[in-house]
JSON list of C-alpha atoms in Angstrom, two decimals:
[
{"chain": "A", "resi": 9, "resn": "MET", "atom": "CA", "xyz": [-48.64, 12.02, 48.79]},
{"chain": "A", "resi": 10, "resn": "SER", "atom": "CA", "xyz": [-49.95, 15.54, 49.13]},
{"chain": "A", "resi": 11, "resn": "GLU", "atom": "CA", "xyz": [-52.74, 15.79, 51.67]},
{"chain": "A", "resi": 12, "resn": "GLN", "atom": "CA", "xyz": [-54.41, 18.27, 49.34]},
{"chain": "A", "resi": 13, "resn": "ALA", "atom": "CA", "xyz": [-54.76, 15.82, 46.46]},
{"chain": "A", "resi": 14, "resn": "PHE", "atom": "CA", "xyz": [-58.19, 14.28, 45.98]},
{"chain": "A", "resi": 15, "resn": "VAL", "atom": "CA", "xyz": [-57.39, 10.82, 44.70]},
{"chain": "A", "resi": 16, "resn": "VAL", "atom": "CA", "xyz": [-59.88, 8.51, 43.01]},
{"chain": "A", "resi": 17, "resn": "GLY", "atom": "CA", "xyz": [-58.78, 4.90, 42.77]},
{"chain": "A", "resi": 18, "resn": "LEU", "atom": "CA", "xyz": [-59.77, 3.17, 39.54]},
{"chain": "A", "resi": 19, "resn": "THR", "atom": "CA", "xyz": [-59.67, -0.61, 39.40]},
{"chain": "A", "resi": 20, "resn": "GLY", "atom": "CA", "xyz": [-61.33, -3.61, 37.81]},
{"chain": "A", "resi": 21, "resn": "GLY", "atom": "CA", "xyz": [-60.62, -7.15, 36.74]},
{"chain": "A", "resi": 22, "resn": "ILE", "atom": "CA", "xyz": [-58.53, -8.03, 33.72]},
{"chain": "A", "resi": 23, "resn": "GLY", "atom": "CA", "xyz": [-60.40, -7.18, 30.52]},
{"chain": "A", "resi": 24, "resn": "SER", "atom": "CA", "xyz": [-62.92, -4.95, 32.30]},
{"chain": "A", "resi": 25, "resn": "GLY", "atom": "CA", "xyz": [-61.81, -1.84, 30.42]},
{"chain": "A", "resi": 26, "resn": "LYS", "atom": "CA", "xyz": [-59.86, 0.12, 33.03]},
{"chain": "A", "resi": 27, "resn": "SER", "atom": "CA", "xyz": [-57.54, 1.57, 30.41]},
{"chain": "A", "resi": 28, "resn": "ALA", "atom": "CA", "xyz": [-60.40, 2.71, 28.19]},
{"chain": "A", "resi": 29, "resn": "ALA", "atom": "CA", "xyz": [-62.09, 4.42, 31.13]},
{"chain": "A", "resi": 30, "resn": "ALA", "atom": "CA", "xyz": [-58.82, 6.01, 32.26]},
{"chain": "A", "resi": 31, "resn": "GLU", "atom": "CA", "xyz": [-58.21, 7.41, 28.78]},
{"chain": "A", "resi": 32, "resn": "LEU", "atom": "CA", "xyz": [-61.63, 9.06, 28.83]},
{"chain": "A", "resi": 33, "resn": "PHE", "atom": "CA", "xyz": [-60.92, 10.62, 32.22]},
{"chain": "A", "resi": 34, "resn": "GLU", "atom": "CA", "xyz": [-57.57, 11.81, 30.89]},
{"chain": "A", "resi": 35, "resn": "GLU", "atom": "CA", "xyz": [-59.30, 13.47, 27.92]},
{"chain": "A", "resi": 36, "resn": "LEU", "atom": "CA", "xyz": [-61.28, 15.51, 30.46]},
{"chain": "A", "resi": 37, "resn": "GLY", "atom": "CA", "xyz": [-58.10, 16.90, 31.98]},
{"chain": "A", "resi": 38, "resn": "VAL", "atom": "CA", "xyz": [-57.74, 14.54, 34.92]},
{"chain": "A", "resi": 39, "resn": "ALA", "atom": "CA", "xyz": [-54.23, 13.67, 36.14]},
{"chain": "A", "resi": 40, "resn": "VAL", "atom": "CA", "xyz": [-53.97, 9.93, 35.54]},
{"chain": "A", "resi": 41, "resn": "VAL", "atom": "CA", "xyz": [-51.36, 7.94, 37.46]},
{"chain": "A", "resi": 42, "resn": "ASP", "atom": "CA", "xyz": [-51.33, 4.44, 35.95]},
{"chain": "A", "resi": 43, "resn": "THR", "atom": "CA", "xyz": [-49.38, 1.78, 37.81]},
{"chain": "A", "resi": 44, "resn": "ASP", "atom": "CA", "xyz": [-49.27, -0.43, 34.70]},
{"chain": "A", "resi": 45, "resn": "ARG", "atom": "CA", "xyz": [-47.42, 2.34, 32.87]},
{"chain": "A", "resi": 46, "resn": "ILE", "atom": "CA", "xyz": [-45.05, 2.66, 35.81]},
{"chain": "A", "resi": 47, "resn": "ALA", "atom": "CA", "xyz": [-44.46, -1.10, 35.86]},
{"chain": "A", "resi": 48, "resn": "HIS", "atom": "CA", "xyz": [-43.68, -1.10, 32.12]},
{"chain": "A", "resi": 49, "resn": "ALA", "atom": "CA", "xyz": [-41.16, 1.71, 32.62]},
{"chain": "A", "resi": 50, "resn": "LEU", "atom": "CA", "xyz": [-39.51, -0.17, 35.49]},
{"chain": "A", "resi": 51, "resn": "THR", "atom": "CA", "xyz": [-39.19, -3.32, 33.36]},
{"chain": "A", "resi": 52, "resn": "ALA", "atom": "CA", "xyz": [-38.18, -1.68, 30.09]},
{"chain": "A", "resi": 53, "resn": "PRO", "atom": "CA", "xyz": [-34.57, -1.92, 28.83]},
{"chain": "A", "resi": 54, "resn": "ASP", "atom": "CA", "xyz": [-32.42, -0.26, 31.52]},
{"chain": "A", "resi": 55, "resn": "GLY", "atom": "CA", "xyz": [-35.51, 0.00, 33.75]},
{"chain": "A", "resi": 56, "resn": "ALA", "atom": "CA", "xyz": [-34.87, 0.51, 37.43]},
{"chain": "A", "resi": 57, "resn": "ALA", "atom": "CA", "xyz": [-36.14, -2.97, 38.35]},
{"chain": "A", "resi": 58, "resn": "MET", "atom": "CA", "xyz": [-34.25, -4.99, 35.75]},
{"chain": "A", "resi": 59, "resn": "THR", "atom": "CA", "xyz": [-31.03, -5.55, 37.68]},
{"chain": "A", "resi": 60, "resn": "ALA", "atom": "CA", "xyz": [-32.90, -6.99, 40.65]},
{"chain": "A", "resi": 61, "resn": "ILE", "atom": "CA", "xyz": [-35.11, -9.11, 38.39]},
{"chain": "A", "resi": 62, "resn": "ARG", "atom": "CA", "xyz": [-32.11, -10.56, 36.57]},
{"chain": "A", "resi": 63, "resn": "GLU", "atom": "CA", "xyz": [-30.42, -11.36, 39.88]},
{"chain": "A", "resi": 64, "resn": "ALA", "atom": "CA", "xyz": [-33.58, -13.01, 41.23]},
{"chain": "A", "resi": 65, "resn": "PHE", "atom": "CA", "xyz": [-34.67, -15.03, 38.19]},
{"chain": "A", "resi": 66, "resn": "GLY", "atom": "CA", "xyz": [-31.74, -15.25, 35.80]},
{"chain": "A", "resi": 67, "resn": "ALA", "atom": "CA", "xyz": [-31.39, -14.48, 32.10]},
{"chain": "A", "resi": 68, "resn": "GLY", "atom": "CA", "xyz": [-34.34, -16.69, 31.14]},
{"chain": "A", "resi": 69, "resn": "VAL", "atom": "CA", "xyz": [-36.83, -13.92, 31.90]},
{"chain": "A", "resi": 70, "resn": "ILE", "atom": "CA", "xyz": [-34.85, -11.20, 30.11]},
{"chain": "A", "resi": 71, "resn": "ALA", "atom": "CA", "xyz": [-35.68, -10.36, 26.49]},
{"chain": "A", "resi": 72, "resn": "GLU", "atom": "CA", "xyz": [-33.01, -9.66, 23.88]},
{"chain": "A", "resi": 73, "resn": "ASP", "atom": "CA", "xyz": [-33.42, -5.91, 24.27]},
{"chain": "A", "resi": 74, "resn": "GLY", "atom": "CA", "xyz": [-32.86, -6.11, 28.02]},
{"chain": "A", "resi": 75, "resn": "SER", "atom": "CA", "xyz": [-36.50, -5.69, 29.01]},
{"chain": "A", "resi": 76, "resn": "LEU", "atom": "CA", "xyz": [-38.59, -8.16, 30.97]},
{"chain": "A", "resi": 77, "resn": "ASN", "atom": "CA", "xyz": [-39.70, -11.15, 28.89]},
{"chain": "A", "resi": 78, "resn": "ARG", "atom": "CA", "xyz": [-43.31, -11.00, 30.01]},
{"chain": "A", "resi": 79, "resn": "PRO", "atom": "CA", "xyz": [-44.52, -14.33, 28.58]},
{"chain": "A", "resi": 80, "resn": "ALA", "atom": "CA", "xyz": [-41.57, -16.14, 30.22]},
{"chain": "A", "resi": 81, "resn": "MET", "atom": "CA", "xyz": [-42.14, -14.36, 33.52]},
{"chain": "A", "resi": 82, "resn": "ARG", "atom": "CA", "xyz": [-45.88, -15.01, 33.38]},
{"chain": "A", "resi": 83, "resn": "ALA", "atom": "CA", "xyz": [-45.31, -18.72, 32.77]},
{"chain": "A", "resi": 84, "resn": "LEU", "atom": "CA", "xyz": [-42.83, -18.91, 35.64]},
{"chain": "A", "resi": 85, "resn": "ALA", "atom": "CA", "xyz": [-45.11, -17.03, 38.01]},
{"chain": "A", "resi": 86, "resn": "PHE", "atom": "CA", "xyz": [-48.07, -19.33, 37.37]},
{"chain": "A", "resi": 87, "resn": "GLU", "atom": "CA", "xyz": [-45.95, -22.44, 37.73]},
{"chain": "A", "resi": 88, "resn": "ASP", "atom": "CA", "xyz": [-44.30, -21.19, 40.91]},
{"chain": "A", "resi": 89, "resn": "PRO", "atom": "CA", "xyz": [-46.34, -18.97, 43.27]},
{"chain": "A", "resi": 90, "resn": "ASP", "atom": "CA", "xyz": [-43.15, -18.11, 45.15]},
{"chain": "A", "resi": 91, "resn": "ALA", "atom": "CA", "xyz": [-41.73, -16.63, 41.95]},
{"chain": "A", "resi": 92, "resn": "ARG", "atom": "CA", "xyz": [-44.72, -14.33, 41.66]},
{"chain": "A", "resi": 93, "resn": "LYS", "atom": "CA", "xyz": [-44.25, -13.24, 45.28]},
{"chain": "A", "resi": 94, "resn": "ARG", "atom": "CA", "xyz": [-40.56, -12.55, 44.68]},
{"chain": "A", "resi": 95, "resn": "LEU", "atom": "CA", "xyz": [-41.36, -10.48, 41.59]},
{"chain": "A", "resi": 96, "resn": "GLU", "atom": "CA", "xyz": [-43.99, -8.54, 43.51]},
{"chain": "A", "resi": 97, "resn": "ALA", "atom": "CA", "xyz": [-41.50, -7.93, 46.33]},
{"chain": "A", "resi": 98, "resn": "ILE", "atom": "CA", "xyz": [-39.21, -6.27, 43.79]},
{"chain": "A", "resi": 99, "resn": "LEU", "atom": "CA", "xyz": [-41.80, -4.30, 41.82]},
{"chain": "A", "resi": 100, "resn": "HIS", "atom": "CA", "xyz": [-44.48, -3.28, 44.29]},
{"chain": "A", "resi": 101, "resn": "PRO", "atom": "CA", "xyz": [-42.38, -0.98, 46.52]},
{"chain": "A", "resi": 102, "resn": "MET", "atom": "CA", "xyz": [-40.96, 0.74, 43.42]},
{"chain": "A", "resi": 103, "resn": "ILE", "atom": "CA", "xyz": [-44.42, 1.14, 41.88]},
{"chain": "A", "resi": 104, "resn": "ARG", "atom": "CA", "xyz": [-45.87, 2.43, 45.17]},
{"chain": "A", "resi": 105, "resn": "ALA", "atom": "CA", "xyz": [-43.10, 5.02, 45.57]},
{"chain": "A", "resi": 106, "resn": "GLU", "atom": "CA", "xyz": [-43.35, 6.29, 42.00]},
{"chain": "A", "resi": 107, "resn": "SER", "atom": "CA", "xyz": [-47.16, 6.40, 41.98]},
{"chain": "A", "resi": 108, "resn": "ASP", "atom": "CA", "xyz": [-47.15, 8.36, 45.25]},
{"chain": "A", "resi": 109, "resn": "ARG", "atom": "CA", "xyz": [-44.59, 10.75, 43.76]},
{"chain": "A", "resi": 110, "resn": "GLN", "atom": "CA", "xyz": [-46.74, 11.32, 40.68]},
{"chain": "A", "resi": 111, "resn": "CYS", "atom": "CA", "xyz": [-49.88, 11.84, 42.76]},
{"chain": "A", "resi": 112, "resn": "HIS", "atom": "CA", "xyz": [-48.04, 14.39, 44.89]},
{"chain": "A", "resi": 113, "resn": "ALA", "atom": "CA", "xyz": [-46.74, 16.25, 41.81]},
{"chain": "A", "resi": 114, "resn": "ALA", "atom": "CA", "xyz": [-50.02, 16.25, 39.88]},
{"chain": "A", "resi": 115, "resn": "GLN", "atom": "CA", "xyz": [-51.44, 19.62, 38.84]},
{"chain": "A", "resi": 116, "resn": "ALA", "atom": "CA", "xyz": [-55.14, 18.89, 38.32]},
{"chain": "A", "resi": 117, "resn": "PRO", "atom": "CA", "xyz": [-58.44, 19.19, 40.19]},
{"chain": "A", "resi": 118, "resn": "TYR", "atom": "CA", "xyz": [-58.10, 15.55, 41.20]},
{"chain": "A", "resi": 119, "resn": "VAL", "atom": "CA", "xyz": [-55.96, 12.48, 40.52]},
{"chain": "A", "resi": 120, "resn": "LEU", "atom": "CA", "xyz": [-57.10, 9.17, 39.04]},
{"chain": "A", "resi": 121, "resn": "LEU", "atom": "CA", "xyz": [-54.89, 6.39, 40.45]},
{"chain": "A", "resi": 122, "resn": "VAL", "atom": "CA", "xyz": [-55.26, 3.34, 38.20]},
{"chain": "A", "resi": 123, "resn": "VAL", "atom": "CA", "xyz": [-54.27, 0.12, 39.98]},
{"chain": "A", "resi": 124, "resn": "PRO", "atom": "CA", "xyz": [-55.39, -3.30, 38.65]},
{"chain": "A", "resi": 125, "resn": "LEU", "atom": "CA", "xyz": [-54.99, -4.97, 42.06]},
{"chain": "A", "resi": 126, "resn": "LEU", "atom": "CA", "xyz": [-55.94, -1.98, 44.20]},
{"chain": "A", "resi": 127, "resn": "ILE", "atom": "CA", "xyz": [-58.39, -3.85, 46.39]},
{"chain": "A", "resi": 128, "resn": "GLU", "atom": "CA", "xyz": [-56.09, -6.85, 46.66]},
{"chain": "A", "resi": 129, "resn": "SER", "atom": "CA", "xyz": [-53.34, -4.63, 48.05]},
{"chain": "A", "resi": 130, "resn": "GLY", "atom": "CA", "xyz": [-55.30, -4.23, 51.28]},
{"chain": "A", "resi": 131, "resn": "THR", "atom": "CA", "xyz": [-54.08, -0.64, 51.77]},
{"chain": "A", "resi": 132, "resn": "TYR", "atom": "CA", "xyz": [-56.19, 1.15, 49.19]},
{"chain": "A", "resi": 133, "resn": "ARG", "atom": "CA", "xyz": [-58.40, 3.02, 51.67]},
{"chain": "A", "resi": 134, "resn": "GLY", "atom": "CA", "xyz": [-55.31, 4.81, 52.94]},
{"chain": "A", "resi": 135, "resn": "ARG", "atom": "CA", "xyz": [-54.41, 5.94, 49.43]},
{"chain": "A", "resi": 136, "resn": "VAL", "atom": "CA", "xyz": [-57.70, 7.02, 47.85]},
{"chain": "A", "resi": 137, "resn": "GLN", "atom": "CA", "xyz": [-60.71, 9.08, 48.87]},
{"chain": "A", "resi": 138, "resn": "ARG", "atom": "CA", "xyz": [-63.01, 7.35, 46.41]},
{"chain": "A", "resi": 139, "resn": "LEU", "atom": "CA", "xyz": [-62.97, 3.89, 44.81]},
{"chain": "A", "resi": 140, "resn": "CYS", "atom": "CA", "xyz": [-64.33, 3.45, 41.29]},
{"chain": "A", "resi": 141, "resn": "VAL", "atom": "CA", "xyz": [-64.67, -0.05, 39.87]},
{"chain": "A", "resi": 142, "resn": "VAL", "atom": "CA", "xyz": [-64.94, -0.74, 36.14]},
{"chain": "A", "resi": 143, "resn": "ASP", "atom": "CA", "xyz": [-67.11, -3.81, 35.77]},
{"chain": "A", "resi": 144, "resn": "CYS", "atom": "CA", "xyz": [-68.48, -6.15, 33.13]},
{"chain": "A", "resi": 145, "resn": "PRO", "atom": "CA", "xyz": [-69.61, -9.79, 33.05]},
{"chain": "A", "resi": 146, "resn": "GLU", "atom": "CA", "xyz": [-66.79, -12.30, 33.34]},
{"chain": "A", "resi": 147, "resn": "GLU", "atom": "CA", "xyz": [-67.60, -13.81, 29.94]},
{"chain": "A", "resi": 148, "resn": "ILE", "atom": "CA", "xyz": [-66.92, -10.42, 28.34]},
{"chain": "A", "resi": 149, "resn": "GLN", "atom": "CA", "xyz": [-63.66, -10.11, 30.28]},
{"chain": "A", "resi": 150, "resn": "VAL", "atom": "CA", "xyz": [-62.45, -13.43, 28.88]},
{"chain": "A", "resi": 151, "resn": "GLU", "atom": "CA", "xyz": [-63.52, -12.58, 25.32]},
{"chain": "A", "resi": 152, "resn": "ARG", "atom": "CA", "xyz": [-61.74, -9.22, 25.40]},
{"chain": "A", "resi": 153, "resn": "VAL", "atom": "CA", "xyz": [-58.47, -10.56, 26.75]},
{"chain": "A", "resi": 154, "resn": "VAL", "atom": "CA", "xyz": [-58.40, -13.54, 24.36]},
{"chain": "A", "resi": 155, "resn": "SER", "atom": "CA", "xyz": [-59.02, -11.26, 21.37]},
{"chain": "A", "resi": 156, "resn": "ARG", "atom": "CA", "xyz": [-56.31, -8.74, 22.27]},
{"chain": "A", "resi": 157, "resn": "SER", "atom": "CA", "xyz": [-53.59, -10.91, 23.80]},
{"chain": "A", "resi": 158, "resn": "GLY", "atom": "CA", "xyz": [-53.64, -14.30, 22.14]},
{"chain": "A", "resi": 159, "resn": "LEU", "atom": "CA", "xyz": [-53.97, -16.03, 25.52]},
{"chain": "A", "resi": 160, "resn": "GLU", "atom": "CA", "xyz": [-56.19, -19.07, 25.79]},
{"chain": "A", "resi": 161, "resn": "ALA", "atom": "CA", "xyz": [-59.47, -18.70, 27.68]},
{"chain": "A", "resi": 162, "resn": "CYS", "atom": "CA", "xyz": [-58.21, -21.04, 30.40]},
{"chain": "A", "resi": 163, "resn": "GLN", "atom": "CA", "xyz": [-55.14, -18.84, 30.88]},
{"chain": "A", "resi": 164, "resn": "VAL", "atom": "CA", "xyz": [-57.32, -15.76, 31.25]},
{"chain": "A", "resi": 165, "resn": "ARG", "atom": "CA", "xyz": [-59.50, -17.52, 33.80]},
{"chain": "A", "resi": 166, "resn": "ALA", "atom": "CA", "xyz": [-56.35, -18.52, 35.72]},
{"chain": "A", "resi": 167, "resn": "ILE", "atom": "CA", "xyz": [-55.38, -14.84, 35.91]},
{"chain": "A", "resi": 168, "resn": "MET", "atom": "CA", "xyz": [-58.89, -13.94, 37.04]},
{"chain": "A", "resi": 169, "resn": "ALA", "atom": "CA", "xyz": [-58.71, -16.62, 39.74]},
{"chain": "A", "resi": 170, "resn": "VAL", "atom": "CA", "xyz": [-55.88, -14.83, 41.54]},
{"chain": "A", "resi": 171, "resn": "GLN", "atom": "CA", "xyz": [-57.73, -11.52, 41.47]},
{"chain": "A", "resi": 172, "resn": "VAL", "atom": "CA", "xyz": [-60.38, -10.57, 43.99]},
{"chain": "A", "resi": 173, "resn": "ARG", "atom": "CA", "xyz": [-63.84, -11.97, 43.25]},
{"chain": "A", "resi": 174, "resn": "ARG", "atom": "CA", "xyz": [-66.10, -9.76, 41.16]},
{"chain": "A", "resi": 175, "resn": "ALA", "atom": "CA", "xyz": [-68.73, -9.63, 43.95]},
{"chain": "A", "resi": 176, "resn": "ASP", "atom": "CA", "xyz": [-66.13, -8.51, 46.50]},
{"chain": "A", "resi": 177, "resn": "ARG", "atom": "CA", "xyz": [-64.79, -5.86, 44.13]},
{"chain": "A", "resi": 178, "resn": "LEU", "atom": "CA", "xyz": [-68.28, -4.47, 43.60]},
{"chain": "A", "resi": 179, "resn": "ALA", "atom": "CA", "xyz": [-68.99, -4.54, 47.34]},
{"chain": "A", "resi": 180, "resn": "ALA", "atom": "CA", "xyz": [-65.92, -2.38, 47.97]},
{"chain": "A", "resi": 181, "resn": "ALA", "atom": "CA", "xyz": [-66.80, 0.20, 45.30]},
{"chain": "A", "resi": 182, "resn": "ASP", "atom": "CA", "xyz": [-68.02, 3.71, 45.95]},
{"chain": "A", "resi": 183, "resn": "ASP", "atom": "CA", "xyz": [-68.84, 4.04, 42.25]},
{"chain": "A", "resi": 184, "resn": "VAL", "atom": "CA", "xyz": [-69.28, 1.45, 39.50]},
{"chain": "A", "resi": 185, "resn": "VAL", "atom": "CA", "xyz": [-68.77, 1.93, 35.77]},
{"chain": "A", "resi": 186, "resn": "ASP", "atom": "CA", "xyz": [-70.71, -0.65, 33.74]},
{"chain": "A", "resi": 187, "resn": "ASN", "atom": "CA", "xyz": [-68.47, -1.35, 30.75]},
{"chain": "A", "resi": 188, "resn": "SER", "atom": "CA", "xyz": [-70.53, -4.09, 29.17]},
{"chain": "A", "resi": 189, "resn": "GLY", "atom": "CA", "xyz": [-71.79, -1.71, 26.48]},
{"chain": "A", "resi": 190, "resn": "ASP", "atom": "CA", "xyz": [-70.19, 0.45, 23.81]},
{"chain": "A", "resi": 191, "resn": "LEU", "atom": "CA", "xyz": [-67.79, 3.39, 23.96]},
{"chain": "A", "resi": 192, "resn": "PRO", "atom": "CA", "xyz": [-70.47, 6.13, 23.93]},
{"chain": "A", "resi": 193, "resn": "GLN", "atom": "CA", "xyz": [-72.10, 4.51, 26.98]},
{"chain": "A", "resi": 194, "resn": "LEU", "atom": "CA", "xyz": [-68.73, 4.36, 28.72]},
{"chain": "A", "resi": 195, "resn": "ARG", "atom": "CA", "xyz": [-68.00, 7.99, 27.84]},
{"chain": "A", "resi": 196, "resn": "GLU", "atom": "CA", "xyz": [-71.35, 9.12, 29.29]},
{"chain": "A", "resi": 197, "resn": "GLN", "atom": "CA", "xyz": [-70.69, 7.36, 32.59]},
{"chain": "A", "resi": 198, "resn": "VAL", "atom": "CA", "xyz": [-67.16, 8.77, 32.84]},
{"chain": "A", "resi": 199, "resn": "ALA", "atom": "CA", "xyz": [-68.43, 12.29, 32.18]},
{"chain": "A", "resi": 200, "resn": "SER", "atom": "CA", "xyz": [-71.04, 11.95, 34.92]},
{"chain": "A", "resi": 201, "resn": "LEU", "atom": "CA", "xyz": [-68.48, 10.65, 37.41]},
{"chain": "A", "resi": 202, "resn": "HIS", "atom": "CA", "xyz": [-66.05, 13.38, 36.41]},
{"chain": "A", "resi": 203, "resn": "ARG", "atom": "CA", "xyz": [-68.59, 16.03, 37.39]},
{"chain": "A", "resi": 204, "resn": "ARG", "atom": "CA", "xyz": [-69.14, 14.28, 40.71]},
{"chain": "A", "resi": 205, "resn": "TYR", "atom": "CA", "xyz": [-65.42, 14.04, 41.43]},
{"chain": "A", "resi": 206, "resn": "LEU", "atom": "CA", "xyz": [-64.85, 17.70, 40.55]},
{"chain": "A", "resi": 207, "resn": "ALA", "atom": "CA", "xyz": [-67.52, 18.64, 43.09]},
{"chain": "A", "resi": 208, "resn": "LEU", "atom": "CA", "xyz": [-66.07, 16.35, 45.75]},
{"chain": "A", "resi": 209, "resn": "ALA", "atom": "CA", "xyz": [-62.56, 17.66, 45.14]},
{"chain": "A", "resi": 210, "resn": "ALA", "atom": "CA", "xyz": [-63.76, 21.25, 45.39]},
{"chain": "A", "resi": 211, "resn": "GLN", "atom": "CA", "xyz": [-65.63, 20.43, 48.59]},
{"chain": "A", "resi": 212, "resn": "ARG", "atom": "CA", "xyz": [-62.49, 18.86, 50.04]},
{"chain": "A", "resi": 213, "resn": "GLU", "atom": "CA", "xyz": [-60.45, 21.95, 49.23]},
{"chain": "A", "resi": 214, "resn": "GLY", "atom": "CA", "xyz": [-63.04, 24.11, 50.97]},
{"chain": "A", "resi": 215, "resn": "VAL", "atom": "CA", "xyz": [-62.90, 22.10, 54.21]}
]
């Protein structure tokens, strides 16, 4: 990663609204590097990770088009923690390498690195100069994910249980976006943070 890049890490629990916040930053001209997008590309038909995934887990987790069968993989991972670790061992190094490449290549005042499990990775402070957490009450998280994904509430809570606790995520944050309100409120907070990050990036360049 370029030493000149000012990188803001954006994270939050499932259903917190990371993607919505990232889209608003992107509208303001920020270079957004989204690890979820990278993961989807790696696990698409002919994706770079698919050969290793097939070899590790068999055809049962491969969809008809050759992409990762996400529901099948999700079910396997929650039944077998070792399966989740094996999947992460395949994907995480690829995601890390590609996200670093994109951060290095970015042409923008600063980079927004969107990582759902950024804090859980344990290495985030070596990758970002600023940590922004998108937050909302857990009840809202569950409602949002149930409405958009078709998962049961208990399944969403199981996903939340393997993520870092909300209190710990907030304690690690340099900045917090409260996404319990509506889109205009979210947009106003993003705009304010964008001005702050532009100033910090400019200050870094001047050092």
